[in-house]
Amino acid sequence: MYLVKTVEEKKVDKLKVTSTRLQVLALVFFVLTPCAVALNVVTGAWAELLNMPQGISLDSQQITGTGLLVVLALGSIKPVAYMVTFLLLYKLLGLYKVGIIFTAENVAAIRKIGWALVSIDIVGMLQTVITGPILTLFAITPGHISARLEVGFLIVGLFVVLIAYVMDMGRELKEQDSLVI
Amino acid sequence: MAIIVNVDVVLAKRKMKLKDLAEAIGITVQNLSILKTGKARAIRFTTLEAICQHLECQPGDILEYKPD
């Protein structure tokens, strides 16, 4: 007996395959993020880790004990936000992978991804502002303060939140459609 | 709701089971149950036509209007 798949079934199959691949990619990026932090620490690329302004440099010899912990904590703020986003993306793709598309769970997952993207820029800007005073406080760098405006992820995140609302409307339509016999 | 679905009455008259009708018209028993229990929001003309064809009845035998 041959089973002929409908156009809708073929589309769902394609979504499942694509989601599986993207889920692997999200997992890879989730794992690579702390690796990148570790690489920066090992190579002493503190400026990249802390998003520090040009002209301010850190001497690896000076960073020991508490200072190292402070630098690591400050440098981990933004990567943690990235990791949370990748984890949420991984979970959403997991739902798509098993064919769960228009459900309240998906809508919530998309909304969370949106806010996580927004948080990347907010956390990044916050990190830039607090890094200078904290490093100065621990006598790691000479006194400085810097600020940076980052809105790329913020704008994309807000659009994703909007898409979550649209998806919620789609979910309602799907629910209504399931009651049309 | 003011619209009453009498599929079960017509089925009983024809001595036919819900499962048999579902198979005959090509929809799932679950969907036919939704229709039978009055939970459905709407019914497609194609579904109504198939039900009427297999039960040899009129749409009025399946659907009834009763004011609330």
Coordinates of C-alpha atoms in Angstrom, one line a residue:
Chain A
M1 CA 0.0 0.0 0.0
Y2 CA 1.4 3.4 -1.0
L3 CA 0.7 6.4 1.1
V4 CA 0.5 9.6 -0.8
K5 CA 1.4 12.6 1.3
T6 CA -0.7 15.8 1.0
V7 CA 0.8 19.2 0.3
E8 CA 0.3 20.1 4.0
E9 CA 2.0 16.9 5.2
K10 CA 4.9 17.6 2.9
K11 CA 5.2 21.1 4.3
V12 CA 5.2 19.8 7.9
D13 CA 7.9 17.2 6.9
K14 CA 10.1 20.0 5.5
L15 CA 9.5 22.1 8.6
K16 CA 10.6 19.1 10.8
V17 CA 13.8 18.5 8.7
T18 CA 14.7 22.2 8.7
S19 CA 14.0 22.5 12.5
T20 CA 16.1 19.4 13.2
R21 CA 19.1 21.0 11.4
L22 CA 18.6 24.4 12.9
Q23 CA 18.3 22.8 16.4
V24 CA 21.7 21.3 15.9
L25 CA 23.0 24.7 14.9
A26 CA 21.5 26.3 18.0
L27 CA 23.1 23.7 20.2
V28 CA 26.5 24.2 18.5
F29 CA 26.3 28.0 19.1
F30 CA 25.1 27.4 22.7
V31 CA 28.3 25.3 23.3
L32 CA 30.5 27.7 21.3
T33 CA 29.6 30.8 23.3
P34 CA 31.3 29.8 26.6
C35 CA 34.2 28.3 24.5
A36 CA 34.7 31.8 22.9
V37 CA 34.7 33.3 26.4
A38 CA 37.3 30.8 27.5
L39 CA 39.4 31.5 24.4
N40 CA 39.3 35.2 25.1
V41 CA 40.4 34.5 28.7
V42 CA 43.2 32.1 27.6
T43 CA 44.5 34.5 25.0
G44 CA 44.2 37.5 27.2
A45 CA 41.8 39.3 24.8
W46 CA 40.2 41.2 27.7
A47 CA 39.2 44.2 25.6
E48 CA 37.0 42.0 23.3
L49 CA 35.6 40.1 26.3
L50 CA 34.6 43.3 28.1
N51 CA 33.7 45.4 25.1
M52 CA 36.1 48.1 26.3
P53 CA 36.8 51.3 24.5
Q54 CA 39.9 51.8 22.4
G55 CA 42.9 53.1 24.4
I56 CA 42.0 51.2 27.6
S57 CA 44.0 48.0 27.9
L58 CA 44.3 45.4 30.6
D59 CA 47.5 43.8 31.7
S60 CA 47.1 40.1 32.1
Q61 CA 49.7 40.2 34.9
Q62 CA 47.5 42.5 36.9
I63 CA 44.5 40.3 36.7
T64 CA 44.7 37.8 39.5
G65 CA 42.5 36.4 42.2
T66 CA 39.4 38.6 42.8
G67 CA 40.3 40.7 39.8
L68 CA 40.1 37.7 37.5
L69 CA 36.7 36.8 39.0
V70 CA 35.4 40.3 38.5
V71 CA 36.6 40.4 34.8
L72 CA 35.1 36.9 34.2
A73 CA 31.8 38.0 35.8
L74 CA 31.6 41.2 33.7
G75 CA 32.7 39.4 30.6
S76 CA 30.1 36.7 31.0
I77 CA 27.1 39.0 31.2
K78 CA 26.5 39.3 27.4
P79 CA 27.5 35.7 26.6
V80 CA 25.0 34.4 29.1
A81 CA 22.3 36.4 27.4
Y82 CA 23.3 34.8 24.1
M83 CA 23.2 31.4 25.6
V84 CA 19.7 31.9 27.0
T85 CA 18.6 33.0 23.5
F86 CA 20.2 29.9 21.9
L87 CA 18.6 27.7 24.6
L88 CA 15.1 29.2 24.0
L89 CA 15.6 28.8 20.2
Y90 CA 16.7 25.2 20.8
K91 CA 13.4 24.5 22.7
L92 CA 11.3 26.2 20.1
L93 CA 12.9 24.2 17.3
G94 CA 12.3 21.1 19.4
L95 CA 8.6 21.8 19.3
Y96 CA 8.6 22.3 15.5
K97 CA 10.7 19.2 15.1
V98 CA 7.8 17.1 16.6
G99 CA 5.2 18.9 14.5
I100 CA 3.9 21.2 17.3
I101 CA 3.4 24.5 15.4
F102 CA 0.3 26.5 16.4
T103 CA 0.1 26.1 20.1
A104 CA 0.2 28.3 23.2
E105 CA 3.6 26.7 24.0
N106 CA 5.1 27.9 20.7
V107 CA 3.7 31.4 21.1
A108 CA 5.2 31.6 24.6
A109 CA 8.6 30.3 23.3
I110 CA 8.7 32.9 20.4
R111 CA 7.8 35.7 22.8
K112 CA 10.6 34.6 25.2
I113 CA 13.1 34.5 22.3
G114 CA 12.0 38.1 21.4
W115 CA 12.6 39.4 24.9
A116 CA 15.8 37.4 25.2
L117 CA 17.0 39.2 22.0
V118 CA 16.0 42.5 23.5
S119 CA 17.9 41.7 26.6
I120 CA 21.1 41.0 24.7
D121 CA 21.4 44.7 23.7
I122 CA 20.2 46.0 27.1
V123 CA 22.6 43.8 29.0
G124 CA 25.4 44.7 26.5
M125 CA 24.8 48.4 27.1
L126 CA 24.6 47.9 30.9
Q127 CA 27.8 45.9 30.8
T128 CA 29.6 48.7 28.9
V129 CA 28.5 51.3 31.4
I130 CA 29.3 49.3 34.6
T131 CA 32.6 47.8 33.4
G132 CA 34.7 51.0 33.7
P133 CA 33.7 51.9 37.3
I134 CA 33.9 48.3 38.5
L135 CA 37.4 47.8 37.0
T136 CA 38.5 51.1 38.4
L137 CA 37.1 50.1 41.8
F138 CA 39.2 46.9 41.8
A139 CA 42.2 48.9 40.5
I140 CA 42.4 46.8 37.3
T141 CA 42.3 49.8 34.9
P142 CA 42.8 53.5 35.3
G143 CA 39.6 55.4 36.0
H144 CA 37.3 55.4 33.0
I145 CA 33.6 55.2 32.0
S146 CA 32.2 54.4 28.6
A147 CA 28.8 54.0 27.1
R148 CA 27.7 52.4 23.8
L149 CA 24.4 52.4 22.0
E150 CA 23.4 49.0 20.7
V151 CA 20.0 48.6 19.1
G152 CA 20.4 45.8 16.5
F153 CA 19.2 42.9 18.6
L154 CA 16.7 45.2 20.4
I155 CA 14.9 46.0 17.1
V156 CA 14.9 42.4 15.9
G157 CA 13.7 41.2 19.3
L158 CA 10.8 43.6 19.3
F159 CA 9.8 42.4 15.9
V160 CA 10.0 38.8 17.2
V161 CA 7.7 39.8 20.0
L162 CA 5.3 41.2 17.4
I163 CA 5.5 38.0 15.4
A164 CA 4.6 36.1 18.7
Y165 CA 1.3 38.1 18.8
V166 CA 0.7 37.3 15.1
M167 CA 1.4 33.6 15.9
D168 CA -1.1 33.8 18.8
M169 CA -3.7 35.0 16.3
G170 CA -2.8 32.1 14.0
R171 CA -3.2 29.7 17.0
E172 CA -6.7 31.0 17.6
L173 CA -7.5 30.6 13.9
K174 CA -6.2 27.1 14.0
E175 CA -8.3 26.3 17.0
Q176 CA -11.4 27.6 15.3
D177 CA -10.5 25.7 12.2
S178 CA -10.3 22.5 14.1
L179 CA -14.0 23.0 15.1
V180 CA -15.1 23.4 11.5
I181 CA -16.2 19.9 10.3
Chain B
M1 CA -26.6 27.0 20.7
A2 CA -29.8 27.4 18.8
I3 CA -28.7 24.9 16.1
I4 CA -29.2 21.3 17.1
V5 CA -27.3 18.6 15.2
N6 CA -29.4 15.4 14.9
V7 CA -26.8 13.1 13.3
D8 CA -27.2 10.6 16.1
V9 CA -31.0 10.5 15.6
V10 CA -30.7 9.9 11.9
L11 CA -27.9 7.3 12.5
A12 CA -30.2 5.5 15.0
K13 CA -33.0 5.4 12.4
R14 CA -30.6 4.0 9.8
K15 CA -29.2 1.6 12.4
M16 CA -25.7 2.8 11.5
K17 CA -22.7 3.4 13.7
L18 CA -20.8 6.7 13.9
K19 CA -17.6 4.9 13.0
D20 CA -19.2 3.5 9.8
L21 CA -20.4 6.9 8.7
A22 CA -17.0 8.5 9.5
E23 CA -15.3 5.9 7.3
A24 CA -17.9 6.3 4.5
I25 CA -17.6 10.1 4.3
G26 CA -13.9 10.2 4.9
I27 CA -13.6 12.2 8.1
T28 CA -12.3 11.1 11.5
V29 CA -14.6 9.7 14.3
Q30 CA -13.3 12.5 16.5
N31 CA -14.5 15.2 14.1
L32 CA -17.8 13.5 13.7
S33 CA -18.2 13.3 17.5
I34 CA -17.5 17.1 17.7
L35 CA -20.3 17.6 15.2
K36 CA -22.6 15.1 17.0
T37 CA -22.1 16.7 20.4
G38 CA -22.8 20.2 19.1
K39 CA -19.2 21.4 19.8
A40 CA -18.6 22.3 16.1
R41 CA -18.4 25.9 15.2
A42 CA -19.3 25.3 11.5
I43 CA -20.0 22.6 9.0
R44 CA -18.7 22.6 5.5
F45 CA -21.2 22.1 2.6
T46 CA -19.0 19.2 1.4
T47 CA -19.3 17.4 4.7
L48 CA -23.0 18.1 4.9
E49 CA -23.5 16.8 1.4
A50 CA -21.5 13.6 2.1
I51 CA -23.5 13.0 5.3
C52 CA -26.8 13.5 3.5
Q53 CA -25.7 11.3 0.6
H54 CA -24.7 8.4 2.8
L55 CA -27.7 8.7 5.2
E56 CA -30.1 9.4 2.4
C57 CA -31.6 12.4 4.1
Q58 CA -32.0 16.1 3.8
P59 CA -29.9 18.8 5.6
G60 CA -33.0 19.6 7.6
D61 CA -33.0 16.1 9.0
I62 CA -29.4 16.7 10.3
L63 CA -29.8 20.3 11.5
E64 CA -32.6 21.8 13.5
Y65 CA -33.2 25.3 14.7
K66 CA -34.5 25.7 18.3
P67 CA -34.7 29.2 19.7
D68 CA -32.8 29.6 23.1

